[in-house]
mmCIF file of C-alpha atoms in Angstrom:
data_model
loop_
_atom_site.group_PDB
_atom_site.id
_atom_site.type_symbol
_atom_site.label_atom_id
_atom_site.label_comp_id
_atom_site.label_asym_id
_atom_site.label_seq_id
_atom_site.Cartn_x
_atom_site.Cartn_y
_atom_site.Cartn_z
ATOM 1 C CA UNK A 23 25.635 26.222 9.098
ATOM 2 C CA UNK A 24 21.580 26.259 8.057
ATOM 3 C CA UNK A 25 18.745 24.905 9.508
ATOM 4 C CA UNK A 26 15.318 25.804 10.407
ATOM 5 C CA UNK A 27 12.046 24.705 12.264
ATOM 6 C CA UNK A 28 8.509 25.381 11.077
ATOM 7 C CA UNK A 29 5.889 27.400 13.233
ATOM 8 C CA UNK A 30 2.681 25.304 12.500
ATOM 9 C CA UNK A 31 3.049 24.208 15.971
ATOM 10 C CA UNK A 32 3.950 23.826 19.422
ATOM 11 C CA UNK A 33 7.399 23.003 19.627
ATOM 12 C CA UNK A 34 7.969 19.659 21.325
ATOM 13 C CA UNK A 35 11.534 19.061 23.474
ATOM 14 C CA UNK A 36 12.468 16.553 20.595
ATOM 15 C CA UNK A 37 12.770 20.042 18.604
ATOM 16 C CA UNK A 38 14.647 21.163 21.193
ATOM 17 C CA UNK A 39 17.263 18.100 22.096
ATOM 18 C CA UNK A 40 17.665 17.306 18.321
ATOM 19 C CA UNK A 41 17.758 20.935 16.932
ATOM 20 C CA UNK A 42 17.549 24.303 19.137
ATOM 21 C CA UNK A 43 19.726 23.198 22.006
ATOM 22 C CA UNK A 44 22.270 22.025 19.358
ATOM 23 C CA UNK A 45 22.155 25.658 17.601
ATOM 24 C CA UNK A 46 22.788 27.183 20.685
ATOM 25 C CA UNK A 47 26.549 25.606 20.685
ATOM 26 C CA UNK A 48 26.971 25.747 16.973
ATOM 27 C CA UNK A 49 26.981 29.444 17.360
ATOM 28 C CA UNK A 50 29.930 29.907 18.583
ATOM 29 C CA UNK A 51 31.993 28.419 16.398
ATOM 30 C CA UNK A 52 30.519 28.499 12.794
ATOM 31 C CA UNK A 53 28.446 31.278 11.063
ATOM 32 C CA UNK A 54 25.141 30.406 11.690
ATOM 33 C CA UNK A 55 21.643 30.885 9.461
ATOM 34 C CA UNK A 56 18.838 29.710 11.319
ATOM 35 C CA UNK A 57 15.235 30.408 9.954
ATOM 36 C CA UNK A 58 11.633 29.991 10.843
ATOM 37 C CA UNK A 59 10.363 28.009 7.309
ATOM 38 C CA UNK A 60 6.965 29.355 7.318
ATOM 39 C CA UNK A 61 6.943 28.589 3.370
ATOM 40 C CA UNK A 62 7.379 25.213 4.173
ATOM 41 C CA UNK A 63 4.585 25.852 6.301
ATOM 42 C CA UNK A 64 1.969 26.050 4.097
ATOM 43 C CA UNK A 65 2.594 22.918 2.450
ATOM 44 C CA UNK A 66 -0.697 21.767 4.458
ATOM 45 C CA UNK A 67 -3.468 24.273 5.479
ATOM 46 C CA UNK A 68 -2.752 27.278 8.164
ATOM 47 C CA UNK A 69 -4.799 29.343 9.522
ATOM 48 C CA UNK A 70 -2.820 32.884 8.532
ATOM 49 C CA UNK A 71 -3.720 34.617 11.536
ATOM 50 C CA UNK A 72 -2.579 32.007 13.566
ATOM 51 C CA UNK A 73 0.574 31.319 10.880
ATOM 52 C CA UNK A 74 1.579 34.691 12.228
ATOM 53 C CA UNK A 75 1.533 34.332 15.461
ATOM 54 C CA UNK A 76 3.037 31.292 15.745
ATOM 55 C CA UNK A 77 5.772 32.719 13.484
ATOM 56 C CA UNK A 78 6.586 35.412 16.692
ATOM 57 C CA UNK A 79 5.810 32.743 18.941
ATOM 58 C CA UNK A 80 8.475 30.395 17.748
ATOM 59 C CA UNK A 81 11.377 33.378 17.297
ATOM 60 C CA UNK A 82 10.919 33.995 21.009
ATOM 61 C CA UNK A 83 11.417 30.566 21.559
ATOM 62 C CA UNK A 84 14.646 30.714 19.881
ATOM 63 C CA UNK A 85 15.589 33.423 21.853
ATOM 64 C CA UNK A 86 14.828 31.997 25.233
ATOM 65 C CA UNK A 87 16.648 28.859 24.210
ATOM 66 C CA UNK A 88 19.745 30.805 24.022
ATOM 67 C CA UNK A 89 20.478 31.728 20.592
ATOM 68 C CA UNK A 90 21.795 35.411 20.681
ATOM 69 C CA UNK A 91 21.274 37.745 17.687
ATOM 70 C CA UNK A 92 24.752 38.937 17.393
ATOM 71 C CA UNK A 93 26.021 35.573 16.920
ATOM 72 C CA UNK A 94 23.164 34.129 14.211
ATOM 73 C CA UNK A 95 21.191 34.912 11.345
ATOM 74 C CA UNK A 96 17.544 34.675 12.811
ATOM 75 C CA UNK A 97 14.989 35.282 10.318
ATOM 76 C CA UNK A 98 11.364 34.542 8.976
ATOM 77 C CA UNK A 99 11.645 32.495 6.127
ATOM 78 C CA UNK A 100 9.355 34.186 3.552
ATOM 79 C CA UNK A 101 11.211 37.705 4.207
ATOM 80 C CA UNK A 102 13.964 36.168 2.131
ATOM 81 C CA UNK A 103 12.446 35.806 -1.124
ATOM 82 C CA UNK A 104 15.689 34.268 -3.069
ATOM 83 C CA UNK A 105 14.528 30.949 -1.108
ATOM 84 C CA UNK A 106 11.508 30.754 -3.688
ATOM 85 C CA UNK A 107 13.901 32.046 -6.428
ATOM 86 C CA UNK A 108 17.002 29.474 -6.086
ATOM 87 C CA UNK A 109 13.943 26.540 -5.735
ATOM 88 C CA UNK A 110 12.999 27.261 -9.008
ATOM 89 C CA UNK A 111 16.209 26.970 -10.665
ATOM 90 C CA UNK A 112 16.828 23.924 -8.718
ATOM 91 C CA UNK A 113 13.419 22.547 -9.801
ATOM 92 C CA UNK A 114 14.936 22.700 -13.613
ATOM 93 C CA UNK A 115 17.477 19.995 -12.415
ATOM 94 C CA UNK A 116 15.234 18.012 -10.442
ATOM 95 C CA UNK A 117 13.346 14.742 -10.900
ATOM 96 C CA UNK A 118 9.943 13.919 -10.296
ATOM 97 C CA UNK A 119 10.665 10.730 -9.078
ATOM 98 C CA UNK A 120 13.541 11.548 -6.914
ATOM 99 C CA UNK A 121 10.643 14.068 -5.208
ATOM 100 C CA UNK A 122 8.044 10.954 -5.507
ATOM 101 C CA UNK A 123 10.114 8.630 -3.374
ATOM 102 C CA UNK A 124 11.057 11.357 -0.486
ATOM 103 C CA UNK A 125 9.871 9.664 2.479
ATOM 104 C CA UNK A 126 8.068 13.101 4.035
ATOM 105 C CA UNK A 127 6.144 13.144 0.752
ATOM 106 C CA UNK A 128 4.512 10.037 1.244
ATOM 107 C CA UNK A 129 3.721 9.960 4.776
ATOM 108 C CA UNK A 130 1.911 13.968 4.351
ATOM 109 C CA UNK A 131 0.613 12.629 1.253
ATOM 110 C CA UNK A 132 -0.880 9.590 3.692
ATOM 111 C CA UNK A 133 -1.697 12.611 6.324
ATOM 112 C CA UNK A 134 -3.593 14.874 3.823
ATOM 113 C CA UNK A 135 -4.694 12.934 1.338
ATOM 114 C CA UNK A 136 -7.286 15.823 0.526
ATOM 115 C CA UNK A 137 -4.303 18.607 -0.150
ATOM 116 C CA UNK A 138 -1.472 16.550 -1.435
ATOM 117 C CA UNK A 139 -0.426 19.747 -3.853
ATOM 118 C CA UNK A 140 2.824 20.453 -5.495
ATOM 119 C CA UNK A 141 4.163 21.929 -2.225
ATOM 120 C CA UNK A 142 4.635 18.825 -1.033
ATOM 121 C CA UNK A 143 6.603 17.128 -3.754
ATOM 122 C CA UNK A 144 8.868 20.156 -4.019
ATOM 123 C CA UNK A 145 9.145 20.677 -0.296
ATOM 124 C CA UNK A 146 12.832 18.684 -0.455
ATOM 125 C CA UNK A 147 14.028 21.379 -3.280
ATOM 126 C CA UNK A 148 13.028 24.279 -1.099
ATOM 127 C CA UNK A 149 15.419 22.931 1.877
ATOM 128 C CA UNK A 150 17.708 22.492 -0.510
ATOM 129 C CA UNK A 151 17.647 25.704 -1.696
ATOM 130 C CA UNK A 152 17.338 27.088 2.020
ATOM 131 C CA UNK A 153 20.817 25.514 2.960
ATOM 132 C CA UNK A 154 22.364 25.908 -0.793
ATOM 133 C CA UNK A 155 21.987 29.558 -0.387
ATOM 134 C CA UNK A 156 23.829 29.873 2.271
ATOM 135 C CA UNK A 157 27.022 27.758 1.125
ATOM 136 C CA UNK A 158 26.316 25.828 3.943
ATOM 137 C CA UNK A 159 28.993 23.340 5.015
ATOM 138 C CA UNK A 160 26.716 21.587 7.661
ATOM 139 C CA UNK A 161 23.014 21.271 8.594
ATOM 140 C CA UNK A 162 22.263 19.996 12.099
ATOM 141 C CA UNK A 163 19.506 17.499 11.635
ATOM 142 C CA UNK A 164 17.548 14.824 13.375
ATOM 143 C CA UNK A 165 17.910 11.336 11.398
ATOM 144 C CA UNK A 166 14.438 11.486 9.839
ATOM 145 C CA UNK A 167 15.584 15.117 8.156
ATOM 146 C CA UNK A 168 19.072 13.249 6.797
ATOM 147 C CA UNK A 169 17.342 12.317 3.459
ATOM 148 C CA UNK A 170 16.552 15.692 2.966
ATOM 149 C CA UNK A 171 20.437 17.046 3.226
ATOM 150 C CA UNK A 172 21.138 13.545 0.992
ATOM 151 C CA UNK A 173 18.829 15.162 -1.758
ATOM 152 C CA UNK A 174 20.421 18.302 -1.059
ATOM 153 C CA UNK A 175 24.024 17.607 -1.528
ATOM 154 C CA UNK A 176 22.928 15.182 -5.240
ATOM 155 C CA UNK A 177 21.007 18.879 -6.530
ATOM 156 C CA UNK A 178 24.226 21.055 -5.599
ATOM 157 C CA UNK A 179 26.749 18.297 -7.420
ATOM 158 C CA UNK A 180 23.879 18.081 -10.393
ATOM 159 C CA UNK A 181 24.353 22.013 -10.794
ATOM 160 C CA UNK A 182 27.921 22.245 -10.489
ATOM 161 C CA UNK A 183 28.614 19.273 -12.637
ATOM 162 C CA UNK A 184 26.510 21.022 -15.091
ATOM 163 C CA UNK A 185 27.265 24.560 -14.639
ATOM 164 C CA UNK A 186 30.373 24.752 -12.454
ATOM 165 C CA UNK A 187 31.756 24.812 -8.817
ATOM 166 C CA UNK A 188 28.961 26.912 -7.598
ATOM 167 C CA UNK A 189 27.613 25.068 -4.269
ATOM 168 C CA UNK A 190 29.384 23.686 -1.227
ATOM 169 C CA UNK A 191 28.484 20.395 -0.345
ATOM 170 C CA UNK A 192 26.563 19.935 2.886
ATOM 171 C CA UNK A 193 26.575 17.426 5.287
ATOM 172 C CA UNK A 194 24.336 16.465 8.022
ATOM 173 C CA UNK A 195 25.301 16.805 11.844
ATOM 174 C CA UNK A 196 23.715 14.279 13.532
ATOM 175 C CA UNK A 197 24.071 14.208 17.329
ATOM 176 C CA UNK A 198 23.521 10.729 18.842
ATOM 177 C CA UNK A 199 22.271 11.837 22.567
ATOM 178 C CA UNK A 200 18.797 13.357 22.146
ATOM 179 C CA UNK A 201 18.694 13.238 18.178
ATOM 180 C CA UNK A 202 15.367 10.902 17.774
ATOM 181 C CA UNK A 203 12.890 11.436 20.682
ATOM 182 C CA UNK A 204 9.979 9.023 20.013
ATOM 183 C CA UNK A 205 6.303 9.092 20.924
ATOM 184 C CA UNK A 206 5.962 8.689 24.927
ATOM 185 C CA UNK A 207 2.844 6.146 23.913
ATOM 186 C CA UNK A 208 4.363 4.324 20.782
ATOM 187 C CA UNK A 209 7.994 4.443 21.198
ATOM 188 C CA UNK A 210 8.548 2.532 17.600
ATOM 189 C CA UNK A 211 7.412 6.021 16.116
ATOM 190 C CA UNK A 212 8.981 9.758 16.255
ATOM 191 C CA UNK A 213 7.217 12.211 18.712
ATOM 192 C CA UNK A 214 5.136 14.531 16.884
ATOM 193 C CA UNK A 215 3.354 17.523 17.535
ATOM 194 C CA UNK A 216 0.501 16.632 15.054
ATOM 195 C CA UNK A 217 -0.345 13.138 17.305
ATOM 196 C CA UNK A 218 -3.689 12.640 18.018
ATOM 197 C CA UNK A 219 -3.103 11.039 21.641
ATOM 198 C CA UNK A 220 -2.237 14.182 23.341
ATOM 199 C CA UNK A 221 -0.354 12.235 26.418
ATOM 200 C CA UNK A 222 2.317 10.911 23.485
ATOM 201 C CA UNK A 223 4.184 14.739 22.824
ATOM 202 C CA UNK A 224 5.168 16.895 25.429
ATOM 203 C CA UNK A 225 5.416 20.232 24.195
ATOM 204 C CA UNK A 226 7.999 23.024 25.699
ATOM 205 C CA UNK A 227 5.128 25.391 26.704
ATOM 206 C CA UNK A 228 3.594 22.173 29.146
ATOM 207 C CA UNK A 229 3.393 23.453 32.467
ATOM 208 C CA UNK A 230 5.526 21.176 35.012
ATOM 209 C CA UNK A 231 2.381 19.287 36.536
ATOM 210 C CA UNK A 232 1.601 18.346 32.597
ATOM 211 C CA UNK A 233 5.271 16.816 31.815
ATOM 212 C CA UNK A 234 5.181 14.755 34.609
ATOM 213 C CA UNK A 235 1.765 13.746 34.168
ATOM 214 C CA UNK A 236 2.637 12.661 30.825
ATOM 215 C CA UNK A 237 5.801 10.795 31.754
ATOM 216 C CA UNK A 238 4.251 9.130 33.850
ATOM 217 C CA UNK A 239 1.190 7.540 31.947
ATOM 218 C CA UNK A 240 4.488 7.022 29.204
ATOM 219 C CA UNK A 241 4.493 2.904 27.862
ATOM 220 C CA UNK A 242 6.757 0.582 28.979
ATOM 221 C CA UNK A 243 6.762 -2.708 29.110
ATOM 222 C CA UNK A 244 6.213 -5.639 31.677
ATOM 223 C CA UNK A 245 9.571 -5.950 32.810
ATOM 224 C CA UNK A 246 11.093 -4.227 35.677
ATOM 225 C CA UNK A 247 14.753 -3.134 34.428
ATOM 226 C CA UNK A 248 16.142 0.019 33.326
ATOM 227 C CA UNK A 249 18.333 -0.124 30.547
ATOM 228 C CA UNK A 250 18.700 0.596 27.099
ATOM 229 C CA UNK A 251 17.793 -2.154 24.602
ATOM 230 C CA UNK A 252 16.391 -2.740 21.264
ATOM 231 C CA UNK A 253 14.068 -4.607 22.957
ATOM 232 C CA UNK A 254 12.782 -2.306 25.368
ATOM 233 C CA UNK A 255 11.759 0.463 23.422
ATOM 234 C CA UNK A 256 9.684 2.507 26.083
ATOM 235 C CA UNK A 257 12.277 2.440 28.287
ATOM 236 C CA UNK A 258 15.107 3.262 26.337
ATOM 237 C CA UNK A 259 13.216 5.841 24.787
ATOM 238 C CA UNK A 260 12.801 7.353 28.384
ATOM 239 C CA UNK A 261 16.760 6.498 29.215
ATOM 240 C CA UNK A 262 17.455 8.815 26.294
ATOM 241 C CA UNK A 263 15.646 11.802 26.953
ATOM 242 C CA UNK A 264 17.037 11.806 30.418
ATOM 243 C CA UNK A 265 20.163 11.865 29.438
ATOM 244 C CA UNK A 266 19.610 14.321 26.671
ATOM 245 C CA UNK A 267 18.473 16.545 29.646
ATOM 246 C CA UNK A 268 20.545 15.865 32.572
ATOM 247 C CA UNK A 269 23.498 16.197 30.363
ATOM 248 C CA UNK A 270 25.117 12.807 30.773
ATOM 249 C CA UNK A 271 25.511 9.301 29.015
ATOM 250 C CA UNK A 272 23.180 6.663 28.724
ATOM 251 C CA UNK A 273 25.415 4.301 30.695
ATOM 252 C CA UNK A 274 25.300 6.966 33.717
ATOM 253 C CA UNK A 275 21.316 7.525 33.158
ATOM 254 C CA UNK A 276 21.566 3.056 33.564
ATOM 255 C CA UNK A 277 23.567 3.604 36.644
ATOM 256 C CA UNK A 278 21.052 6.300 38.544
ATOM 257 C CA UNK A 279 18.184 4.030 37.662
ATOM 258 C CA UNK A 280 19.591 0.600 39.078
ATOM 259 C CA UNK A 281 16.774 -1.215 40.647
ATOM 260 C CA UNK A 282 14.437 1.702 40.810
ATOM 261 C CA UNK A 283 10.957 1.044 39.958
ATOM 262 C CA UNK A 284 9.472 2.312 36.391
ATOM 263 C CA UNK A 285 6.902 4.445 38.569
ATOM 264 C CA UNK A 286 9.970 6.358 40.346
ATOM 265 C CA UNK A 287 12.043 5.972 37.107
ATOM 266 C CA UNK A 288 9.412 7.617 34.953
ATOM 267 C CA UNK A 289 8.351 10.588 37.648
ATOM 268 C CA UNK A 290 12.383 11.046 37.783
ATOM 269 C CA UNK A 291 12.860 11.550 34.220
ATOM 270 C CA UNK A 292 9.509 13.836 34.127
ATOM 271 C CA UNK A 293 11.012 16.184 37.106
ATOM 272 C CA UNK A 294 14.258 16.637 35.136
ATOM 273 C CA UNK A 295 12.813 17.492 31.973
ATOM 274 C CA UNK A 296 10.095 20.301 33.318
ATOM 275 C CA UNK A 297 13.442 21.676 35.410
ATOM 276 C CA UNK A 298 14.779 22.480 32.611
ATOM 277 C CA UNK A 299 11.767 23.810 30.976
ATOM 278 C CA UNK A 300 10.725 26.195 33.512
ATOM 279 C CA UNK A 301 12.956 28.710 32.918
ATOM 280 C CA UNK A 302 13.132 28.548 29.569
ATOM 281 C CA UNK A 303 9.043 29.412 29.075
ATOM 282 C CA UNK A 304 9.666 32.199 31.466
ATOM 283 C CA UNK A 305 12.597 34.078 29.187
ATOM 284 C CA UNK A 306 10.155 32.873 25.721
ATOM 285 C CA UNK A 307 7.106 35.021 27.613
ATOM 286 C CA UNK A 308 8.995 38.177 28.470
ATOM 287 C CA UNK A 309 10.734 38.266 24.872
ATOM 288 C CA UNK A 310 7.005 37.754 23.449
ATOM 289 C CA UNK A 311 5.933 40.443 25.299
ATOM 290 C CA UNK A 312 7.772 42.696 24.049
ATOM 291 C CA UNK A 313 7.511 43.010 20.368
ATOM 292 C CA UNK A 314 9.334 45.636 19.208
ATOM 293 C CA UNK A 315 12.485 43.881 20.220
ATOM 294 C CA UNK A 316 10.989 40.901 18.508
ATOM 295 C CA UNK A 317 10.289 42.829 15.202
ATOM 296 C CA UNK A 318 13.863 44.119 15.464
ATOM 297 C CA UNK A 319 15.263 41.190 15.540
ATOM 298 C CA UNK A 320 14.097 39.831 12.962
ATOM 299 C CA UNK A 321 14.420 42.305 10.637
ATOM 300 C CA UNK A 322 18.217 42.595 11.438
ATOM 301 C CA UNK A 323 18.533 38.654 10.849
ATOM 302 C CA UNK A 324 16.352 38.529 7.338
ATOM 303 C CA UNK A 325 18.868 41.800 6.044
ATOM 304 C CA UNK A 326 21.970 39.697 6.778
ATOM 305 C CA UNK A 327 20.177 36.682 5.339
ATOM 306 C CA UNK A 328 18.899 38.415 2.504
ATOM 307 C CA UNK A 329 22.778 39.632 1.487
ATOM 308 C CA UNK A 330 24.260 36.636 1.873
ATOM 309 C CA UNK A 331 21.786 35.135 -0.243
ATOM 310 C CA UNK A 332 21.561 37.925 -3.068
ATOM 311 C CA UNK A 333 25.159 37.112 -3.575
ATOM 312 C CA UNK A 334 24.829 33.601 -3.697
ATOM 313 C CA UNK A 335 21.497 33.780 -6.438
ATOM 314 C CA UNK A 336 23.160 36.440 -8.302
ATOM 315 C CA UNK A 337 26.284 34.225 -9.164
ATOM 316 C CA UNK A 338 23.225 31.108 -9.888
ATOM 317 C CA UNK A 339 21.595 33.452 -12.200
ATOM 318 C CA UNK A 340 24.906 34.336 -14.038
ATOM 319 C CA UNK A 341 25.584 30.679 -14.306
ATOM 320 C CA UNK A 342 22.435 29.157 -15.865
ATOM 321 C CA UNK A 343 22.407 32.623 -17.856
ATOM 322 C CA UNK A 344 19.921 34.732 -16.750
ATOM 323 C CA UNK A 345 20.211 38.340 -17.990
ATOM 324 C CA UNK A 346 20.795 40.810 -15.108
ATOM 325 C CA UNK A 347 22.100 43.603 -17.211
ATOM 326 C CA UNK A 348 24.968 45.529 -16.091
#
């Protein structure tokens, strides 16, 4: 299993719900790769200073999450460098319009209209290479990432068609509860770190009195009923993420809420989500703190990374026949 998150941000608990939290199970019962993609990164402008930081940043948030070390592959991205190798193999059997019609593509190229550079096109070939290296068999995604493993899995039968069974297959693990949080001020659109209204994202380092600020100046609608419709998009978006973290079904989070106003409702669903916060920013600043163990870490996860994928390049490179010599 593969899958990675990049640090050009504050993490936001819809990266938590739909991907961390997730990892954190998968652990235990696959062989896990999970990396922080600071080359996909710099597909728009970073501050490298800050890129750096945020890189350490986001590895103790893994850690405080619950991932253990013995258990995964945690590693930085760019200390792997067959990544940017296997992408440019897998560039030779890739199509500039498959890249052109990528649905990330066009809303950065919307975003940054002053940097759209090749980084972006070729971002989907570079997560394809990220989970082709690995001979992943699944990649735990949230449904906007799905086209991405759908690209992924058409490259790796494109090569083996062409050159032989080289890749696995992958295919995407969606889980339903939690897997799409959406913007606490437009619920028709996914919550982002990079939105400009800063009550629509609640990040995992808000202290409690933010989260429940925010939940509580969340949209709605002018109804009074809790429960879970296409047509009420606020509140079903809130429904969900209370369920995502009070651990139980949407049906049960209906049940709780019977009849209760949207001002209790929404304080209610703010509560649970900074209870489960606050110890988890506790454990991500002692781990931060100490950086040697952080270092270590990492470096431990990027040399089992960097085997597994060595193997899997070297047999690529054999295939398309690139001389290695003896």
């Amino acid at each position: 299993m593969y899958s990675a998150v990049q640090p050009s941000g504050n993490l936001t608990i819809g990266n938590y719900t739909g991907s961390i939290r997730n990892w954190v199970a998968f652990q235990n019962d696959y062989d896990c790769y999970f990396a922080i993609a600071n080359m996909h990164a710099i597909t728009v402008r970073q501050e490298p200073a800050q890129l750096r930081s945020r890189t350490l940043e986001l590895a103790a948030w893994y850690l405080a999450c619950g991932l253990d070390a013995d258990k995964c592959a945690l590693y930085v991205q760019s200390q792997v460098p067959q990544h940017a190798e296997l992408t440019w193999v897998l560039n030779s059997l890739t199509y500039v319009g498959e890249m052109q019609r990528m649905t990330q593509f066009k809303d950065k190229c919307a975003r940054h209209a002053d940097n759209i550079n090749m980084g972006l096109m070729d971002y989907p070939v570079l997560m394809a290479a990220d989970i082709l290296l690995y001979l992943a068999d699944y990649v735990p995604v949230g449904v906007d990432q799905k086209q991405h493993v759908e690209i992924a899995r058409d490259i790796a039968l494109r090569f083996n068609n062409r050159y032989s069974e080289t890749f696995r297959i992958p295919e995407p693990l969606i889980l339903k509860t939690g897997a799409k949080i959406m913007s606490l001020q437009d619920p028709s659109k996914k919550m982002s770190k990079s939105d400009e209204n800063p009550n629509a994202c609640v990040f995992l380092a808000d202290d409690r009195d933010t989260v429940i600020r925010k939940f509580r100046r969340a949209v709605t609608d002018s109804d009074n009923r809790v429960v879970f419709s296409e047509e009420k998009q606020g509140i079903s978006n809130l429904l969900g993420i209370y369920a995502a973290f009070a651990g139980v079904g949407i049906e049960e989070a209906e049940k709780t809420f019977a009849g209760v106003g949207y001002g209790e409702f929404k304080t209610a669903v703010g509560e649970t989500v900074a209870d489960v916060l606050a110890p988890i920013q506790a454990e991500q600043k002692r781990i931060l703190a100490d950086k040697d163990y952080l270092n270590g870490i990492l470096k431990s996860g990027a040399e089992r990374a960097y085997k597994a994928a060595r193997k899997t390049l070297s047999k690529v490179y054999r295939k398309v026949g690139f001389f290695q010599g003896d």
